[in-house]
Coordinates of C-alpha atoms in Angstrom, one line a residue:
M21 CA -0.1 47.4 36.8
A22 CA -1.4 48.7 33.5
A23 CA -5.0 48.0 34.1
L24 CA -5.0 50.1 37.2
G25 CA -4.5 53.3 35.3
S26 CA -2.3 56.2 36.1
I27 CA -3.3 58.7 38.7
E28 CA -1.4 61.3 36.7
D29 CA -3.4 60.4 33.6
A30 CA -6.6 60.9 35.6
Q31 CA -5.8 64.4 36.7
N32 CA -5.0 67.5 34.7
G33 CA -2.0 69.8 35.2
P34 CA -1.7 72.2 38.1
S35 CA -2.9 75.2 36.0
V36 CA -6.0 73.4 34.9
R37 CA -6.8 72.2 38.4
R38 CA -6.3 75.7 39.7
S39 CA -8.7 77.1 37.1
A40 CA -11.2 74.4 38.0
V41 CA -10.9 75.2 41.7
L42 CA -11.4 78.9 41.0
L43 CA -14.4 78.1 38.8
A44 CA -16.0 76.0 41.6
L45 CA -15.4 78.9 44.0
R46 CA -17.0 81.3 41.5
Y47 CA -20.0 79.1 41.2
Y48 CA -20.4 78.8 45.0
C49 CA -19.9 82.5 45.7
G50 CA -22.2 83.3 42.9
E51 CA -24.9 81.2 44.5
L52 CA -24.5 83.0 47.8
R53 CA -24.8 86.4 45.9
R54 CA -27.9 85.1 44.1
Q55 CA -29.8 84.4 47.3
W56 CA -28.2 87.2 49.4
R57 CA -31.5 87.9 51.2
V58 CA -31.1 84.6 53.1
A59 CA -27.4 84.2 52.8
V60 CA -26.4 87.4 54.6
P61 CA -28.3 86.6 57.8
A62 CA -27.2 83.0 57.5
L63 CA -23.6 84.1 57.5
T64 CA -23.7 86.9 60.0
L65 CA -26.2 85.9 62.7
P66 CA -24.1 83.0 64.1
A67 CA -21.1 85.3 64.2
L68 CA -23.2 87.8 66.2
G69 CA -24.3 84.9 68.4
N70 CA -20.7 84.0 69.1
I71 CA -20.0 87.6 70.1
C72 CA -22.8 87.4 72.6
L73 CA -21.8 83.9 73.9
F74 CA -18.0 84.1 74.0
Y75 CA -17.2 87.8 74.1
L76 CA -20.0 89.8 75.7
A77 CA -20.9 87.2 78.3
P78 CA -17.3 87.1 79.6
L79 CA -17.4 90.9 79.8
A80 CA -20.3 90.6 82.3
V81 CA -18.3 88.0 84.3
A82 CA -15.1 90.2 84.1
G83 CA -17.2 93.1 85.3
L84 CA -18.5 91.1 88.3
V85 CA -14.9 90.0 89.2
G86 CA -13.7 93.5 88.8
H87 CA -16.5 94.8 91.1
L88 CA -15.7 92.2 93.8
S89 CA -11.9 92.6 93.6
G90 CA -12.3 96.3 93.9
G91 CA -14.1 96.0 97.2
G92 CA -17.6 96.6 95.8
D93 CA -20.9 95.6 97.4
G94 CA -21.2 91.8 97.4
T95 CA -25.0 91.6 98.0
V96 CA -27.4 89.9 95.6
D97 CA -28.9 93.2 94.6
A98 CA -25.5 94.7 93.7
L99 CA -24.4 91.6 91.7
L100 CA -27.8 90.9 90.1
P101 CA -27.3 93.2 87.1
Y102 CA -24.1 91.4 86.2
V103 CA -25.8 88.0 86.4
L104 CA -28.8 89.2 84.4
G105 CA -26.5 90.7 81.8
F106 CA -24.6 87.4 81.6
G107 CA -27.9 85.5 81.2
A108 CA -29.2 88.0 78.6
M109 CA -26.1 87.6 76.5
L110 CA -26.3 83.8 76.6
L111 CA -30.0 83.9 75.6
A112 CA -29.4 86.5 72.9
G113 CA -26.6 84.3 71.5
E114 CA -28.8 81.2 71.4
V115 CA -31.6 83.2 69.7
L116 CA -29.2 84.5 67.1
W117 CA -27.8 81.1 66.4
R118 CA -31.3 79.6 66.0
V119 CA -32.4 82.3 63.6
G120 CA -29.1 82.1 61.7
L121 CA -29.5 78.3 61.3
H122 CA -33.0 78.8 60.0
F123 CA -31.6 81.0 57.2
L124 CA -28.6 78.8 56.6
N125 CA -30.8 75.7 56.1
R126 CA -32.6 77.5 53.3
T127 CA -29.4 78.8 51.8
D128 CA -28.0 75.2 51.7
A129 CA -31.1 73.6 50.4
R130 CA -31.7 76.2 47.6
G131 CA -28.0 76.2 46.7
I132 CA -27.9 72.4 46.4
E133 CA -31.0 72.4 44.2
R134 CA -29.8 75.2 41.9
L135 CA -26.3 73.9 41.5
G136 CA -27.6 70.4 40.9
V137 CA -29.7 71.9 38.0
V138 CA -26.8 73.9 36.7
G139 CA -24.5 70.8 36.8
M140 CA -27.1 68.6 35.0
D141 CA -27.7 71.3 32.4
D142 CA -24.0 71.6 31.8
L143 CA -23.7 67.8 31.3
L144 CA -26.6 67.7 28.9
A145 CA -24.9 70.5 26.9
K146 CA -21.9 68.2 26.3
D147 CA -21.4 66.5 23.0
T148 CA -21.6 62.8 22.4
A149 CA -17.8 62.3 22.3
F150 CA -17.6 63.6 25.9
F151 CA -19.7 60.8 27.2
H152 CA -17.7 58.2 25.3
D153 CA -14.6 59.4 27.1
N154 CA -15.9 59.4 30.7
F155 CA -17.3 56.8 33.0
A156 CA -21.0 57.3 33.8
G157 CA -20.3 56.5 37.4
S158 CA -17.5 59.1 37.7
L159 CA -19.7 61.7 36.1
T160 CA -22.5 60.9 38.5
K161 CA -20.2 61.3 41.5
R162 CA -18.8 64.5 40.1
V163 CA -22.1 66.3 39.4
I164 CA -23.7 65.2 42.7
G165 CA -20.6 66.1 44.6
F166 CA -20.5 69.5 42.9
S167 CA -24.0 70.4 44.2
S168 CA -24.0 68.6 47.6
R169 CA -20.6 70.0 48.7
F170 CA -22.1 73.5 48.6
E171 CA -23.6 72.7 52.0
D172 CA -20.2 72.0 53.4
F173 CA -18.9 75.2 51.8
A174 CA -21.6 77.4 53.2
D175 CA -21.4 75.8 56.6
T176 CA -17.6 76.1 56.8
L177 CA -17.8 79.7 55.7
T178 CA -20.5 80.4 58.3
F179 CA -19.3 78.4 61.3
S180 CA -15.5 78.3 60.9
I181 CA -14.7 81.6 59.2
V182 CA -17.3 84.4 59.6
A183 CA -18.3 83.1 63.0
K184 CA -14.7 83.2 64.1
V185 CA -13.3 86.3 62.3
V186 CA -16.1 88.7 63.1
P187 CA -16.0 88.0 66.8
L188 CA -12.2 88.4 66.6
A189 CA -12.6 91.9 65.2
F190 CA -15.0 92.6 68.1
A191 CA -12.4 91.3 70.6
S192 CA -9.7 93.5 69.0
V193 CA -11.9 96.6 69.6
V194 CA -12.4 95.6 73.3
L195 CA -8.7 94.7 73.8
W196 CA -7.6 98.0 72.2
R197 CA -9.5 99.9 74.8
Y198 CA -7.5 98.2 77.5
H199 CA -4.1 98.5 75.7
P200 CA -3.2 98.5 71.9
L201 CA -0.3 96.1 72.6
L202 CA -2.7 93.3 73.4
V203 CA -4.3 93.6 69.9
L204 CA -1.0 94.0 68.1
V205 CA 0.5 90.8 69.7
L206 CA -2.7 88.8 69.1
V207 CA -3.1 89.8 65.5
G208 CA 0.7 89.6 64.9
L209 CA 0.9 86.0 66.1
I210 CA -2.1 85.0 64.0
I211 CA -0.5 86.5 60.9
V212 CA 2.8 84.8 61.6
T213 CA 1.0 81.5 62.0
G214 CA -0.7 82.1 58.6
F215 CA 2.6 82.8 56.9
L216 CA 4.3 79.8 58.3
V217 CA 1.4 77.4 57.6
A218 CA 0.5 78.6 54.1
P219 CA 3.5 77.1 52.2
L220 CA 2.9 73.8 53.9
I221 CA -0.7 73.8 52.9
R222 CA 0.2 74.6 49.3
R223 CA 2.6 71.7 49.2
R224 CA -0.1 69.5 50.6
Q225 CA -2.5 70.5 47.7
A226 CA -0.6 68.2 45.3
L227 CA -1.2 65.3 47.6
V228 CA -4.9 66.1 47.8
D229 CA -5.2 66.4 44.0
R230 CA -3.8 62.9 43.7
R231 CA -6.0 61.6 46.4
E232 CA -9.2 62.9 44.7
A233 CA -8.1 61.6 41.3
A234 CA -7.7 58.2 42.9
R235 CA -11.3 58.4 44.3
V236 CA -12.5 59.2 40.8
L237 CA -10.8 56.1 39.4
V238 CA -12.3 53.9 42.1
S239 CA -15.9 55.1 41.5
G240 CA -15.4 54.8 37.7
H241 CA -14.2 51.2 38.1
V242 CA -17.2 50.3 40.3
A243 CA -19.7 51.9 37.9
D244 CA -18.0 50.1 34.9
V245 CA -18.2 46.7 36.6
L246 CA -21.8 47.1 37.7
A247 CA -22.9 48.3 34.3
N248 CA -21.3 45.2 32.7
M249 CA -22.1 42.6 35.3
D250 CA -23.5 40.1 32.9
T251 CA -20.2 40.2 30.9
V252 CA -18.2 39.8 34.1
R253 CA -20.1 36.7 35.1
A254 CA -20.1 35.3 31.6
F255 CA -16.2 35.4 31.5
A256 CA -15.9 34.3 35.2
A257 CA -14.1 37.5 35.9
E258 CA -15.4 38.2 39.4
E259 CA -12.1 37.6 41.1
R260 CA -10.1 39.5 38.5
E261 CA -12.4 42.5 38.9
A262 CA -12.3 42.2 42.7
A263 CA -8.5 42.2 42.5
E264 CA -8.6 45.2 40.3
Y265 CA -10.8 47.0 42.8
R266 CA -8.6 46.0 45.7
A267 CA -5.6 47.5 43.9
R268 CA -7.5 50.7 43.2
I269 CA -8.9 51.1 46.7
A270 CA -5.4 50.4 48.2
E271 CA -3.9 53.1 46.1
Q272 CA -6.7 55.5 47.3
R273 CA -5.9 54.5 50.9
R274 CA -2.2 55.1 50.4
L275 CA -2.7 58.6 48.9
S276 CA -5.3 59.5 51.5
L277 CA -2.9 58.6 54.3
L278 CA -0.2 60.7 52.7
S279 CA -2.3 63.8 52.6
W280 CA -3.8 63.3 56.1
D281 CA -0.4 62.5 57.7
Y282 CA 1.1 65.6 56.0
G283 CA -1.6 67.7 57.7
N284 CA -1.1 66.1 61.1
L285 CA 2.7 65.8 61.2
K286 CA 3.7 68.9 59.2
V287 CA 1.0 71.5 59.5
D288 CA -0.3 70.9 63.0
T289 CA 3.1 70.6 64.5
V290 CA 3.7 74.2 63.4
V291 CA 0.3 75.5 64.6
A292 CA 0.2 73.8 68.0
P293 CA 3.3 75.4 69.5
L294 CA 2.2 78.8 68.1
S295 CA -1.2 78.5 69.7
V296 CA 0.4 77.7 73.1
L297 CA 2.7 80.6 72.6
T298 CA -0.1 83.0 71.9
S299 CA -2.1 82.0 74.9
S300 CA 0.9 82.3 77.2
V301 CA 2.1 85.6 75.8
G302 CA -1.4 87.0 76.1
L303 CA -1.6 86.1 79.8
L304 CA 1.9 87.4 80.4
L305 CA 1.0 90.7 78.9
A306 CA -2.2 91.1 80.9
V307 CA -0.3 90.3 84.1
A308 CA 2.6 92.7 83.1
L309 CA 0.1 95.5 82.4
R310 CA -2.1 94.7 85.4
G311 CA -1.1 97.9 87.2
G312 CA -2.9 100.0 84.6
L313 CA -5.6 97.4 83.6
G314 CA -6.9 95.7 86.7
V315 CA -8.2 92.2 87.3
E316 CA -11.1 92.7 84.9
A317 CA -8.7 93.2 82.0
I318 CA -6.7 90.1 82.9
V319 CA -9.9 88.0 82.9
V320 CA -11.0 89.5 79.5
T321 CA -7.6 89.2 78.0
F322 CA -7.1 85.6 79.1
T323 CA -10.6 84.7 77.8
Y324 CA -10.2 86.4 74.4
Y325 CA -6.7 85.1 73.8
T326 CA -8.0 81.5 74.6
N327 CA -10.8 82.0 72.0
A328 CA -8.3 83.3 69.5
I329 CA -5.9 80.3 69.8
G330 CA -8.9 78.2 68.9
I331 CA -9.0 80.0 65.6
M332 CA -5.2 79.4 65.1
F333 CA -5.4 75.7 65.9
E334 CA -8.4 75.3 63.6
F335 CA -6.7 77.2 60.8
N336 CA -5.5 73.9 59.2
Q337 CA -8.8 72.2 59.8
I338 CA -10.7 75.1 58.2
Y339 CA -8.4 75.0 55.2
R340 CA -8.7 71.2 54.9
R341 CA -12.5 71.5 54.9
V342 CA -12.5 74.3 52.3
E343 CA -9.8 72.5 50.3
S344 CA -11.7 69.2 50.4
V345 CA -15.0 70.9 49.3
L346 CA -13.4 72.9 46.4
T347 CA -11.2 70.0 45.3
E348 CA -14.2 67.7 44.9
A349 CA -16.2 70.4 43.3
A350 CA -13.3 71.0 40.9
Q351 CA -13.6 67.4 39.8
F352 CA -16.8 68.5 38.0
T353 CA -15.9 72.1 37.1
E354 CA -12.7 71.0 35.3
L355 CA -15.0 69.2 32.9
L356 CA -16.5 72.6 32.1
L357 CA -13.1 74.2 31.2
V358 CA -13.3 72.4 27.8
P359 CA -16.4 73.7 26.1
P360 CA -18.6 71.3 24.0
T361 CA -17.7 71.1 20.3
V362 CA -21.4 70.9 19.2
V363 CA -23.2 74.0 20.3
D364 CA -26.2 76.0 19.2
P365 CA -25.5 79.0 17.0
V366 CA -25.5 82.4 18.6
D367 CA -28.2 83.6 16.3
P368 CA -30.2 80.5 15.3
Q369 CA -32.5 80.4 12.3
P370 CA -36.2 79.7 13.0
L371 CA -37.2 76.3 11.9
R372 CA -39.1 76.5 8.6
P373 CA -38.0 73.8 6.3
A374 CA -39.4 73.9 2.8
D375 CA -39.7 70.1 2.7
A376 CA -38.1 67.0 4.1
S377 CA -35.2 66.8 1.7
V378 CA -31.7 66.0 2.9
R379 CA -28.6 67.1 1.2
F380 CA -24.9 66.5 2.1
E381 CA -22.8 69.2 0.3
R382 CA -19.0 68.7 0.0
V383 CA -19.0 67.2 3.5
R384 CA -15.6 66.7 5.0
F385 CA -15.2 64.8 8.3
G386 CA -12.7 62.8 10.3
Y387 CA -12.5 61.5 13.8
A388 CA -9.9 63.2 16.1
G389 CA -6.5 61.9 15.4
G390 CA -7.5 59.9 12.4
T391 CA -7.5 60.4 8.6
P392 CA -10.5 62.0 7.1
L393 CA -13.4 59.6 6.6
F394 CA -15.4 61.9 4.2
D395 CA -13.6 64.3 1.9
G396 CA -16.0 66.3 -0.3
L397 CA -19.0 63.9 0.0
D398 CA -22.1 64.9 -2.0
L399 CA -25.4 63.1 -1.4
D400 CA -28.9 64.4 -2.4
I401 CA -32.0 62.8 -0.9
P402 CA -35.2 64.3 -2.3
S403 CA -38.2 64.8 0.1
G404 CA -40.1 61.5 0.6
A405 CA -37.3 59.3 -0.8
K406 CA -36.3 56.1 0.8
I407 CA -32.6 55.6 0.7
G408 CA -30.6 52.5 1.8
L409 CA -27.0 53.0 3.0
V410 CA -25.0 49.8 2.6
G411 CA -21.4 48.7 2.5
Q412 CA -18.7 47.1 4.6
S413 CA -18.2 48.0 8.3
G414 CA -16.3 51.3 8.7
G415 CA -17.6 52.7 5.4
G416 CA -19.2 55.6 7.1
K417 CA -22.9 54.6 7.1
S418 CA -23.6 55.2 10.8
T419 CA -21.4 58.2 10.8
L420 CA -23.6 59.9 8.2
T421 CA -26.6 59.4 10.5
R422 CA -24.8 60.9 13.5
L423 CA -23.7 63.9 11.4
L424 CA -27.3 64.4 10.3
L425 CA -28.4 64.3 13.9
R426 CA -25.6 66.7 14.6
L427 CA -24.2 64.5 17.3
M428 CA -20.9 65.5 15.7
D429 CA -20.1 68.5 13.5
V430 CA -18.7 68.3 10.0
N431 CA -15.1 69.6 9.5
G432 CA -16.1 71.2 6.2
G433 CA -19.1 71.5 3.8
R434 CA -22.6 71.5 5.1
I435 CA -25.7 69.4 5.6
L436 CA -29.2 70.7 4.8
I437 CA -32.7 69.6 5.7
G438 CA -35.5 71.3 3.8
G439 CA -32.9 73.7 2.4
Q440 CA -31.8 74.9 5.9
D441 CA -28.2 74.4 7.1
I442 CA -28.5 72.2 10.2
A443 CA -25.5 74.1 11.8
R444 CA -27.7 77.3 11.8
L445 CA -30.5 75.6 13.7
R446 CA -31.0 75.0 17.4
Q447 CA -30.1 71.3 18.1
A448 CA -33.5 70.7 19.6
D449 CA -35.3 72.1 16.5
L450 CA -33.2 70.0 14.2
R451 CA -33.8 66.8 16.1
S452 CA -37.5 67.5 16.3
L453 CA -37.5 66.8 12.5
I454 CA -35.9 63.3 13.0
A455 CA -37.0 60.0 14.3
Y456 CA -34.0 57.8 15.0
V457 CA -33.6 54.1 15.8
P458 CA -29.9 53.3 16.6
Q459 CA -28.1 50.0 16.3
E460 CA -28.2 49.5 20.1
P461 CA -31.5 50.9 21.4
A462 CA -31.1 52.6 24.7
M463 CA -33.6 51.8 27.5
F464 CA -34.1 53.8 30.6
H465 CA -34.6 52.1 34.0
R466 CA -38.3 53.0 33.8
S467 CA -41.5 51.3 32.7
V468 CA -42.3 50.2 29.2
R469 CA -44.8 52.9 28.9
D470 CA -42.3 55.6 29.9
N471 CA -39.7 54.2 27.5
L472 CA -42.2 54.4 24.7
A473 CA -43.5 57.9 25.6
F474 CA -39.9 59.2 25.7
A475 CA -40.2 59.9 22.0
R476 CA -43.2 62.2 22.6
P477 CA -44.0 63.0 26.2
G478 CA -47.4 64.5 25.5
A479 CA -48.6 61.4 23.6
T480 CA -51.9 59.9 24.8
D481 CA -52.3 56.3 26.0
A482 CA -54.2 55.6 22.8
E483 CA -51.3 56.9 20.6
I484 CA -48.8 55.0 22.7
L485 CA -50.9 51.8 22.2
R486 CA -51.1 52.3 18.4
A487 CA -47.4 52.7 18.1
A488 CA -46.8 49.7 20.3
R489 CA -49.1 47.6 18.2
A490 CA -47.5 48.8 14.9
A491 CA -44.1 47.7 16.2
H492 CA -45.5 44.5 17.7
V493 CA -44.6 45.5 21.2
T494 CA -48.0 44.4 22.5
E495 CA -47.2 40.8 21.7
F496 CA -44.6 40.5 24.5
V497 CA -45.8 43.3 26.8
E498 CA -48.9 41.2 27.6
S499 CA -46.7 38.5 29.1
L500 CA -44.8 40.9 31.4
P501 CA -45.7 41.0 35.1
D502 CA -47.2 44.6 35.1
G503 CA -47.8 45.0 31.4
F504 CA -46.9 48.5 30.2
D505 CA -46.0 49.5 33.7
T506 CA -43.2 46.9 34.0
L507 CA -39.8 48.3 34.8
V508 CA -37.3 47.2 32.2
G509 CA -34.2 47.4 34.4
E510 CA -31.0 49.3 33.9
R511 CA -30.3 49.6 30.1
G512 CA -33.4 47.4 29.5
V513 CA -31.6 44.3 30.9
K514 CA -34.9 42.6 31.6
L515 CA -35.8 42.6 27.9
S516 CA -34.3 40.7 25.0
G517 CA -32.4 42.5 22.2
G518 CA -35.4 42.0 19.9
Q519 CA -37.8 43.4 22.4
R520 CA -35.7 46.5 23.0
Q521 CA -35.5 47.0 19.3
R522 CA -39.3 46.8 18.9
I523 CA -39.7 49.5 21.6
A524 CA -37.2 51.6 19.8
L525 CA -39.2 51.2 16.6
A526 CA -42.4 52.1 18.4
R527 CA -40.7 55.3 19.6
A528 CA -39.9 56.2 16.0
I529 CA -43.5 55.5 15.0
L530 CA -44.7 57.7 18.0
R531 CA -42.2 60.4 17.1
D532 CA -44.0 61.0 13.8
A533 CA -41.2 63.1 12.4
P534 CA -40.7 63.9 8.7
V535 CA -37.2 62.3 8.5
L536 CA -36.6 58.8 9.6
L537 CA -33.2 57.4 10.4
L538 CA -32.9 53.6 10.9
D539 CA -29.5 52.2 11.8
E540 CA -29.7 48.5 11.7
A541 CA -33.2 48.8 13.2
T542 CA -34.3 45.2 12.6
S543 CA -31.0 43.4 13.2
A544 CA -32.0 41.9 16.5
L545 CA -35.3 40.6 15.3
D546 CA -36.1 37.0 14.3
S547 CA -37.1 36.5 10.7
E548 CA -40.9 36.3 11.4
S549 CA -40.9 39.4 13.6
E550 CA -38.7 41.2 11.0
I551 CA -41.3 40.6 8.3
L552 CA -44.1 42.0 10.5
V553 CA -42.1 45.0 11.7
Q554 CA -40.9 45.8 8.2
E555 CA -44.5 46.1 7.0
A556 CA -45.1 48.6 9.9
L557 CA -41.9 50.5 8.9
W558 CA -43.1 50.7 5.3
Q559 CA -46.3 52.3 6.5
L560 CA -44.2 54.6 8.6
M561 CA -42.0 55.6 5.7
Q562 CA -44.9 56.7 3.6
D563 CA -44.6 60.5 2.8
R564 CA -41.4 60.6 4.9
T565 CA -37.7 60.9 3.9
A566 CA -36.0 57.7 5.2
L567 CA -32.3 56.8 5.5
V568 CA -31.9 53.1 6.4
V569 CA -28.5 51.7 7.3
A570 CA -28.3 47.9 6.8
H571 CA -25.8 45.1 6.7
R572 CA -28.7 42.7 6.1
L573 CA -29.3 43.6 2.5
S574 CA -32.7 41.9 2.4
T575 CA -34.1 44.8 4.5
V576 CA -33.3 47.5 1.9
V577 CA -34.0 45.8 -1.5
R578 CA -37.3 47.7 -1.8
M579 CA -35.7 51.2 -1.2
D580 CA -36.0 53.9 -3.9
R581 CA -32.3 54.0 -4.1
L582 CA -29.3 52.2 -2.5
V583 CA -26.1 54.1 -1.8
V584 CA -23.0 51.9 -1.4
L585 CA -20.4 53.5 0.8
N586 CA -16.7 52.3 0.8
R587 CA -14.3 54.1 3.2
G588 CA -16.2 57.3 3.1
H589 CA -16.8 57.4 -0.6
I590 CA -19.9 56.6 -2.6
A591 CA -18.8 53.6 -4.6
E592 CA -22.1 53.3 -6.5
Q593 CA -25.8 54.0 -6.2
G594 CA -29.1 52.9 -7.8
T595 CA -32.0 50.5 -7.3
H596 CA -31.4 47.0 -6.1
G597 CA -32.0 45.7 -9.7
E598 CA -29.7 48.3 -11.3
L599 CA -26.9 47.6 -8.9
L600 CA -27.1 43.8 -9.4
Q601 CA -26.9 44.3 -13.2
A602 CA -23.9 46.6 -12.8
E603 CA -22.1 43.7 -11.1
G604 CA -20.1 46.1 -8.9
P605 CA -19.5 46.2 -5.1
Y606 CA -23.2 45.9 -4.3
A607 CA -23.6 42.7 -6.4
R608 CA -20.6 41.2 -4.7
L609 CA -22.0 42.0 -1.3
W610 CA -25.3 40.5 -2.3
H611 CA -23.7 37.3 -3.5
H612 CA -21.5 37.0 -0.5
Q613 CA -24.3 37.0 2.0
S614 CA -25.3 33.8 3.8
G615 CA -28.5 33.7 5.7
G616 CA -29.1 37.4 5.3
F617 CA -25.8 38.5 6.9
L618 CA -22.9 40.3 5.4
I619 CA -19.5 38.5 5.1
E620 CA -16.5 40.8 5.2
D621 CA -14.3 41.0 2.1
D622 CA -11.3 39.7 4.0
A623 CA -13.2 36.7 5.5
P624 CA -12.8 33.2 4.0
D625 CA -15.1 32.6 1.1
V626 CA -17.2 29.9 2.7
L627 CA -19.2 29.4 -0.5
H628 CA -16.2 27.9 -2.2
R629 CA -14.8 25.8 0.6

């Protein structure tokens, strides 16, 4: 079904996935190196504890058995050292485990915290186009999974790898003292198991990749539906979306079973017989060599070989855990393989604009895969000028504002503010010069006060209140349950479009920046509110450079200059009166408006019907 999406489309090629897995591994190992003071004891103390519990303690028991079988004294006094040694090893093992876990807990917690910060910083460094191409829900799952799975990585490395391999090395030393053949057989069978299982695990990796891609699609669909629940209800699409979800989750179940069954029916069926063979061969060798080794060696060999086959049988489980951890982490790190297109310069200029003038010089820009929108655009806006950008949809008005904010980079030419090329400035410095009100004001799921203060976090309550009054926010805030402390809901769902726009305008007022960008800033206001807010905006525009995008031409008639854009070109510019007298595109737009809204050129001429 087309709506379901393709798993293959959701995942990158094998080489990209491999690079992403290696990058995730590099991040995780780098985090262990960064906090080596706690990571080293976290990794090694449980292994030493296992040596005490499973290898040294059995030596005490073997020594006791050897003493008795050799006709030694069976009194309590004679056997007490063996018993005390056994108890001491068990106690030492438990102490080492407790201390190791103490360090491991701190390794996990600090690693999750730091990787969470790293992941969020990397997301914040992405350009705007990246967020347009990815589900918010999928990104959330990926970045949280990237940090949280570090705990599983560190725990698996500690408990399942280091805590098993280091004791195995100790066991090899002990067995070598009895007879080198015991070590060679044990290590040889483990290596053979690894060689036989490795190709099966590599083939299983493709199944795991598809399974994880299916999980991303499921989480993305859930986030998309929840974020647009009003639209789902308005179109009575609940059952349709539920069916879509059932199809996606069924595909995830199918791919999960494929990968799990492959591990159970393919990998484990190779490991299980080899583990049995290892245990049997070890016992057989110990018995065959008993003449020179004695009962003590038989007990030790049997115990050590039994412990070793546990490692062999867990080989697939260990790999599955590591594989699962790195595969999920790679869902995030693969996003980092493509660097953002909008980045700060290596050697940024300090911010020192001569004034608040804005200049577009021979600007060339086109969206990916499309024809150029701007090709050599020149536009000079003196400091303090109020410019209206008008024209039909798709003419490039909003694109100009986004280029000025450097949410996208020009393909050619340059843009200057106060004589400084914005591409030579840090993005944060550039945007500190600009107060921006977009067409669709974004609201955080926070209080009204927090949404207002977002423009200037250090603003006082008095400054926030002044901005709210100027944008007529106070008129509706007073009716809210908790006033300025009322939560506005996700994306401001508890507020009307006009209320959200007033808050966005108050942000711009509070920002108090030298350049003001208004992209249809009053389109969601009723006529009475628009008049009031426009007066506040005119006060705000005083001594500031203002670019105002408008379809409703009544909002820009008082501007110093109007620039009419048509398919990326400046069709004409001048004052409202001059453009009406010219009887060009602007005059036609003006006469085609009904009720203050713009009628597209290809729409029926309702005035002559």
